[in-house]
């Protein structure tokens, strides 16, 4: 059982679907949505919340600063 | 034991979010553009140092001409390539401020070569951030002085030919040879470790302004997925394969 669990919240209306966060994610919890946002981009979304470790790689590589990352210690 | 998502998504668990020094306006850059990450790093450094009200940016001509819409500090705009000259004036009139220029390769390495050379040679107390994506991104992907040999651009459809167009200009190495520069480095923002290093370099450059250690020059090798006609992920890969051998990362000068 992982010590930390994380979650990613994407501001989907500002996301441009560049896919860089999807590639940067070490556990593969992000993917581009089938739906598009108001600008017509396939925005990034969290598909497997159980696996996110809250490493913040996605937030760091996001050129549009639309990702917020949360991490919680779940060992206790 | 399973933890609900709403248990994790709480204010106290935030480990990464948009820094308040970014205005929150939607950036006009293409998807995956390196400019966004570089803007974010500058905003984070300025915010962490607590010098938002003392920082003055000089934006260039090029894609990043509208940088003042995104980083919430004082800005001015310079004519094409003339940002180091404008920054010289600002830093001399306001010695306690953190003055930086933000320039692309068409702006800095082509039309603004004279300004950047002389500003660095005078050792002006400014930070120069140079984003090198090897083409003119804004105007349609024409060849820039930094374009690689053989690279196809809209003005070199058969690839850059050294007989006709000369060699890629390594302006960062040239500037490192000048006595006025204190810190010269080349970084990239394609992976989280590279982003951390680039941020440390930007932080160091701003700290150098306090110590008056001469001009700090940071080249950031970036991508232009639209100009290179690639997806952002392919562009990052191409940059690692083709750009890094020509423009190797690392500190070139640090005194």
Short mmCIF file of C-alpha atoms in Angstrom, two decimals:
data_model
loop_
_atom_site.label_atom_id
_atom_site.label_comp_id
_atom_site.label_asym_id
_atom_site.label_seq_id
_atom_site.Cartn_x
_atom_site.Cartn_y
_atom_site.Cartn_z
CA UNK A 1 0.00 0.00 0.00
CA UNK A 2 1.40 3.27 -1.05
CA UNK A 3 2.20 5.69 1.69
CA UNK A 4 0.88 8.69 -0.16
CA UNK A 5 -2.19 9.14 -2.28
CA UNK A 6 -2.60 12.01 -4.62
CA UNK A 7 -5.16 13.70 -6.76
CA UNK A 8 -4.95 16.00 -9.75
CA UNK A 9 -7.45 18.69 -10.60
CA UNK A 10 -7.25 20.14 -14.10
CA UNK A 11 -8.85 23.45 -15.02
CA UNK A 12 -10.38 21.80 -18.06
CA UNK A 13 -11.59 25.01 -19.73
CA UNK A 14 -8.02 26.39 -19.82
CA UNK A 15 -6.31 23.09 -20.71
CA UNK A 16 -5.03 22.93 -24.29
CA UNK A 17 -4.59 19.17 -24.46
CA UNK A 18 -0.87 19.29 -25.25
CA UNK A 19 -0.42 15.82 -23.71
CA UNK A 20 2.80 16.74 -21.87
CA UNK A 21 1.31 15.92 -18.44
CA UNK A 22 0.11 12.55 -19.69
CA UNK A 23 3.66 11.67 -20.79
CA UNK A 24 5.21 13.04 -17.58
CA UNK A 25 2.95 11.00 -15.25
CA UNK A 26 4.93 8.05 -13.83
CA UNK A 27 1.83 6.05 -12.89
CA UNK A 28 -0.30 6.73 -15.97
CA UNK A 29 -3.31 8.20 -14.21
CA UNK A 30 -3.80 11.04 -16.68
CA UNK A 31 -5.21 10.81 -20.18
CA UNK A 32 -6.84 13.07 -22.70
CA UNK A 33 -10.63 13.10 -22.59
CA UNK A 34 -12.78 11.98 -25.50
CA UNK A 35 -14.82 15.14 -25.00
CA UNK A 36 -13.54 18.59 -25.88
CA UNK A 37 -13.66 21.85 -23.92
CA UNK A 38 -15.03 25.19 -25.10
CA UNK A 39 -11.96 25.81 -27.26
CA UNK A 40 -12.13 22.39 -28.87
CA UNK A 41 -9.20 20.80 -27.09
CA UNK A 42 -9.27 17.26 -25.69
CA UNK A 43 -8.50 18.28 -22.15
CA UNK A 44 -6.45 16.22 -19.72
CA UNK A 45 -8.28 14.38 -16.95
CA UNK A 46 -7.58 11.97 -14.14
CA UNK A 47 -8.80 8.54 -15.06
CA UNK A 48 -7.44 6.32 -12.28
CA UNK A 49 -7.56 8.15 -8.93
CA UNK A 50 -6.35 5.10 -7.00
CA UNK A 51 -2.87 5.21 -8.51
CA UNK A 52 -1.93 8.90 -8.26
CA UNK A 53 0.97 9.43 -5.88
CA UNK A 54 0.85 13.23 -5.90
CA UNK A 55 4.36 13.65 -7.32
CA UNK A 56 3.36 16.91 -9.09
CA UNK A 57 5.27 16.07 -12.27
CA UNK A 58 2.16 16.91 -14.30
CA UNK A 59 1.78 20.28 -12.63
CA UNK A 60 5.41 21.12 -13.22
CA UNK A 61 5.45 20.37 -16.94
CA UNK A 62 2.09 22.05 -17.64
CA UNK A 63 2.84 25.11 -19.79
CA UNK A 64 -0.52 26.68 -19.00
CA UNK A 65 -0.38 26.23 -15.20
CA UNK A 66 -3.84 24.70 -15.09
CA UNK A 67 -3.02 21.72 -12.86
CA UNK A 68 -3.37 21.62 -9.09
CA UNK A 69 -1.90 18.59 -7.29
CA UNK A 70 -2.95 17.28 -3.89
CA UNK A 71 -1.16 14.70 -1.74
CA UNK A 72 -2.26 13.06 1.46
CA UNK A 73 -0.39 10.75 3.79
CA UNK A 74 -2.63 7.70 4.10
CA UNK A 75 -0.40 5.43 6.15
CA UNK A 76 -1.87 6.47 9.47
CA UNK B 1 -8.09 0.97 2.99
CA UNK B 2 -9.37 3.24 0.34
CA UNK B 3 -9.26 6.98 0.44
CA UNK B 4 -11.99 8.92 -1.28
CA UNK B 5 -10.93 11.51 -3.80
CA UNK B 6 -12.75 14.23 -1.91
CA UNK B 7 -10.70 13.33 1.17
CA UNK B 8 -7.53 14.15 -0.78
CA UNK B 9 -8.75 17.25 -2.59
CA UNK B 10 -8.52 19.65 0.31
CA UNK B 11 -6.74 22.96 0.70
CA UNK B 12 -4.25 21.58 3.25
CA UNK B 13 -3.13 18.79 0.92
CA UNK B 14 -2.09 21.03 -1.98
CA UNK B 15 1.46 20.28 -3.11
CA UNK B 16 1.47 22.13 -6.41
CA UNK B 17 -0.63 24.92 -7.84
CA UNK B 18 -0.45 27.96 -10.04
CA UNK B 19 1.63 30.60 -8.32
CA UNK B 20 -0.23 33.82 -7.43
CA UNK B 21 2.34 35.80 -9.45
CA UNK B 22 0.72 34.46 -12.63
CA UNK B 23 -2.34 36.48 -13.57
CA UNK B 24 -4.47 33.49 -14.55
CA UNK B 25 -5.18 34.83 -18.04
CA UNK B 26 -5.34 32.08 -20.65
CA UNK B 27 -1.99 32.14 -22.45
CA UNK B 28 -2.11 32.74 -26.18
CA UNK B 29 0.73 30.25 -26.78
CA UNK B 30 0.18 27.10 -28.80
CA UNK B 31 -0.43 23.87 -26.85
CA UNK B 32 2.80 22.57 -25.32
CA UNK B 33 4.83 25.76 -25.89
CA UNK B 34 7.94 26.10 -23.72
CA UNK B 35 7.16 29.77 -23.07
CA UNK B 36 4.40 28.79 -20.66
CA UNK B 37 6.77 26.80 -18.45
CA UNK B 38 9.42 29.53 -18.51
CA UNK B 39 6.82 32.17 -17.56
CA UNK B 40 5.71 29.95 -14.72
CA UNK B 41 9.27 29.50 -13.44
CA UNK B 42 9.96 33.24 -13.47
CA UNK B 43 6.66 33.88 -11.65
CA UNK B 44 7.47 31.21 -9.05
CA UNK B 45 10.97 32.57 -8.43
CA UNK B 46 9.72 36.15 -8.11
CA UNK B 47 6.96 35.03 -5.75
CA UNK B 48 9.26 32.87 -3.61
CA UNK B 49 11.83 35.65 -3.29
CA UNK B 50 9.04 38.06 -2.35
CA UNK B 51 10.19 40.66 -4.88
CA UNK B 52 7.07 40.99 -7.03
CA UNK B 53 6.89 44.74 -6.38
CA UNK B 54 10.59 45.18 -7.14
CA UNK B 55 10.80 43.22 -10.38
CA UNK B 56 10.65 44.85 -13.79
CA UNK B 57 10.49 42.78 -16.93
CA UNK B 58 11.29 43.90 -20.45
CA UNK B 59 9.39 41.87 -23.02
CA UNK B 60 10.64 41.36 -26.57
CA UNK B 61 9.10 41.21 -29.99
CA UNK B 62 8.05 37.68 -30.84
CA UNK B 63 5.56 35.23 -29.38
CA UNK B 64 6.35 36.39 -25.85
CA UNK B 65 5.57 40.03 -26.66
CA UNK B 66 2.42 39.65 -24.55
CA UNK B 67 4.27 38.25 -21.50
CA UNK B 68 2.95 41.20 -19.48
CA UNK B 69 -0.51 39.68 -19.65
CA UNK B 70 0.61 36.63 -17.71
CA UNK B 71 3.15 37.56 -15.03
CA UNK B 72 1.80 40.02 -12.51
CA UNK B 73 4.80 42.36 -12.17
CA UNK B 74 5.84 45.64 -13.78
CA UNK B 75 6.67 45.34 -17.47
CA UNK B 76 7.78 47.44 -20.33
CA UNK B 77 8.07 46.61 -23.98
CA UNK B 78 11.16 47.17 -26.09
CA UNK B 79 11.61 47.51 -29.83
CA UNK B 80 12.75 44.34 -31.60
CA UNK B 81 15.99 43.15 -30.01
CA UNK B 82 16.48 46.27 -27.92
CA UNK B 83 15.38 44.83 -24.59
CA UNK B 84 18.92 44.79 -23.05
CA UNK B 85 19.32 48.49 -23.89
CA UNK B 86 15.99 49.35 -22.26
CA UNK B 87 16.83 47.14 -19.26
CA UNK B 88 20.17 48.95 -18.94
CA UNK B 89 18.36 52.25 -18.55
CA UNK B 90 15.89 50.87 -16.02
CA UNK B 91 18.52 49.15 -13.89
CA UNK B 92 20.75 52.23 -13.82
CA UNK B 93 17.86 54.48 -12.78
CA UNK B 94 16.49 52.00 -10.22
CA UNK B 95 19.50 50.25 -8.70
CA UNK B 96 17.52 48.28 -6.09
CA UNK B 97 15.17 46.64 -8.58
CA UNK B 98 15.35 43.26 -10.22
CA UNK B 99 15.40 43.93 -13.94
CA UNK B 100 15.20 41.16 -16.48
CA UNK B 101 14.67 40.83 -20.20
CA UNK B 102 12.79 37.97 -21.77
CA UNK B 103 13.82 37.33 -25.35
CA UNK B 104 13.58 34.76 -28.08
CA UNK B 105 16.28 33.71 -30.50
CA UNK B 106 15.01 35.85 -33.36
CA UNK B 107 14.95 38.83 -31.03
CA UNK B 108 18.20 38.30 -29.14
CA UNK B 109 20.47 36.40 -31.53
CA UNK B 110 19.53 38.19 -34.73
CA UNK B 111 18.32 41.77 -34.69
CA UNK B 112 19.38 42.34 -31.08
CA UNK B 113 22.89 40.87 -31.26
CA UNK B 114 24.57 44.25 -30.81
CA UNK B 115 22.44 45.23 -27.81
CA UNK B 116 22.93 41.98 -25.95
CA UNK B 117 26.67 41.87 -26.67
CA UNK B 118 27.26 45.38 -25.39
CA UNK B 119 24.93 45.06 -22.40
CA UNK B 120 26.79 41.90 -21.36
CA UNK B 121 30.16 43.49 -22.07
CA UNK B 122 29.28 46.43 -19.84
CA UNK B 123 28.27 43.94 -17.16
CA UNK B 124 24.89 45.56 -16.59
CA UNK B 125 23.20 44.32 -13.44
CA UNK B 126 20.33 42.60 -15.24
CA UNK B 127 19.09 39.09 -15.92
CA UNK B 128 18.64 38.03 -19.53
CA UNK B 129 16.37 35.07 -20.22
CA UNK B 130 16.83 33.77 -23.72
CA UNK B 131 14.40 31.18 -25.05
CA UNK B 132 15.97 29.42 -28.01
CA UNK B 133 13.66 27.36 -30.19
CA UNK B 134 15.83 27.56 -33.33
CA UNK B 135 13.27 29.37 -35.50
CA UNK B 136 11.15 32.49 -35.70
CA UNK B 137 8.02 31.08 -34.10
CA UNK B 138 5.66 34.03 -34.27
CA UNK B 139 6.01 34.90 -37.93
CA UNK B 140 5.68 31.44 -39.40
CA UNK B 141 8.77 29.39 -38.63
CA UNK B 142 11.45 31.12 -40.70
CA UNK B 143 15.15 30.34 -40.28
CA UNK B 144 16.83 32.08 -37.35
CA UNK B 145 20.59 32.39 -36.71
CA UNK B 146 20.20 29.51 -34.23
CA UNK B 147 18.57 27.14 -36.74
CA UNK B 148 20.42 23.82 -36.94
CA UNK B 149 22.37 22.79 -40.03
CA UNK B 150 20.01 20.87 -42.29
CA UNK B 151 16.91 21.93 -40.36
CA UNK B 152 13.88 22.49 -42.56
CA UNK B 153 12.10 25.79 -41.96
CA UNK B 154 9.71 27.83 -44.07
CA UNK B 155 12.62 29.82 -45.55
CA UNK B 156 15.00 26.84 -45.85
CA UNK B 157 12.71 24.19 -47.39
CA UNK B 158 15.72 22.02 -48.30
CA UNK B 159 17.33 22.43 -44.92
CA UNK B 160 19.79 25.04 -43.69
CA UNK B 161 22.83 25.05 -45.94
CA UNK B 162 26.05 26.35 -44.34
CA UNK B 163 27.36 27.69 -47.66
CA UNK B 164 24.29 29.84 -48.06
CA UNK B 165 23.14 30.48 -44.50
CA UNK B 166 26.18 29.99 -42.27
CA UNK B 167 26.33 28.05 -39.02
CA UNK B 168 24.05 27.99 -35.97
CA UNK B 169 25.01 30.91 -33.74
CA UNK B 170 26.05 29.86 -30.26
CA UNK B 171 25.42 33.20 -28.65
CA UNK B 172 25.56 31.84 -25.11
CA UNK B 173 29.13 30.61 -25.52
CA UNK B 174 30.08 33.93 -27.11
CA UNK B 175 28.63 35.90 -24.21
CA UNK B 176 30.39 33.68 -21.67
CA UNK B 177 33.70 34.91 -23.10
CA UNK B 178 32.89 38.50 -22.19
CA UNK B 179 34.23 39.81 -18.89
CA UNK B 180 30.96 41.52 -18.00
CA UNK B 181 28.93 38.35 -17.55
CA UNK B 182 28.85 36.68 -14.14
CA UNK B 183 26.59 33.70 -14.66
CA UNK B 184 25.95 32.06 -18.01
CA UNK B 185 24.03 28.83 -18.28
CA UNK B 186 21.97 26.78 -20.69
CA UNK B 187 18.91 24.90 -19.48
CA UNK B 188 15.78 23.20 -20.82
CA UNK B 189 12.23 22.67 -19.57
CA UNK B 190 11.21 19.36 -21.14
CA UNK B 191 11.16 17.11 -18.03
CA UNK B 192 10.51 17.72 -14.31
CA UNK B 193 14.23 17.37 -13.36
CA UNK B 194 15.22 19.81 -16.12
CA UNK B 195 12.50 22.21 -14.96
CA UNK B 196 13.85 22.10 -11.39
CA UNK B 197 17.36 22.86 -12.64
CA UNK B 198 16.10 25.69 -14.83
CA UNK B 199 14.22 27.16 -11.89
CA UNK B 200 17.33 27.00 -9.70
CA UNK B 201 19.28 28.77 -12.44
CA UNK B 202 16.67 31.54 -12.68
CA UNK B 203 16.68 31.87 -8.90
CA UNK B 204 20.46 32.12 -8.86
CA UNK B 205 20.40 34.77 -11.58
CA UNK B 206 17.94 36.90 -9.59
CA UNK B 207 20.03 36.42 -6.44
CA UNK B 208 23.08 37.61 -8.41
CA UNK B 209 21.26 40.86 -9.11
CA UNK B 210 21.30 41.53 -5.35
CA UNK B 211 25.05 40.90 -5.23
CA UNK B 212 25.78 42.94 -8.37
CA UNK B 213 27.78 40.12 -9.93
CA UNK B 214 27.48 41.26 -13.52
CA UNK B 215 25.02 40.22 -16.16
CA UNK B 216 23.32 36.86 -15.68
CA UNK B 217 22.41 35.10 -18.89
CA UNK B 218 20.15 32.07 -19.02
CA UNK B 219 19.50 30.31 -22.29
CA UNK B 220 16.54 27.96 -22.26
CA UNK B 221 16.43 25.54 -25.15
CA UNK B 222 12.76 25.29 -25.99
CA UNK B 223 10.38 23.81 -28.50
CA UNK B 224 8.11 25.33 -31.10
CA UNK B 225 5.79 22.49 -31.99
CA UNK B 226 3.79 24.63 -34.44
CA UNK B 227 6.89 25.90 -36.26
CA UNK B 228 8.55 22.51 -36.25
CA UNK B 229 5.29 20.87 -37.43
CA UNK B 230 5.25 18.28 -34.66
CA UNK B 231 3.12 17.39 -31.65
CA UNK B 232 4.44 18.82 -28.35
CA UNK B 233 5.66 15.38 -27.26
CA UNK B 234 7.46 14.76 -30.58
CA UNK B 235 8.94 18.25 -30.38
CA UNK B 236 10.43 17.49 -26.96
CA UNK B 237 11.94 14.28 -28.33
CA UNK B 238 13.32 16.07 -31.39
CA UNK B 239 14.82 18.73 -29.13
CA UNK B 240 16.64 16.09 -27.07
CA UNK B 241 17.92 14.30 -30.18
CA UNK B 242 18.88 17.24 -32.39
CA UNK B 243 19.12 20.41 -30.33
CA UNK B 244 21.03 19.14 -27.29
CA UNK B 245 24.11 17.91 -29.25
CA UNK B 246 24.40 21.40 -30.76
CA UNK B 247 23.34 23.27 -27.61
CA UNK B 248 24.56 21.17 -24.65
CA UNK B 249 22.95 21.93 -21.28
CA UNK B 250 24.82 23.07 -18.22
CA UNK B 251 26.57 26.03 -16.64
CA UNK B 252 29.08 27.68 -18.95
CA UNK B 253 30.32 30.34 -16.58
CA UNK B 254 29.75 30.95 -12.90
CA UNK B 255 31.89 33.38 -10.96
#
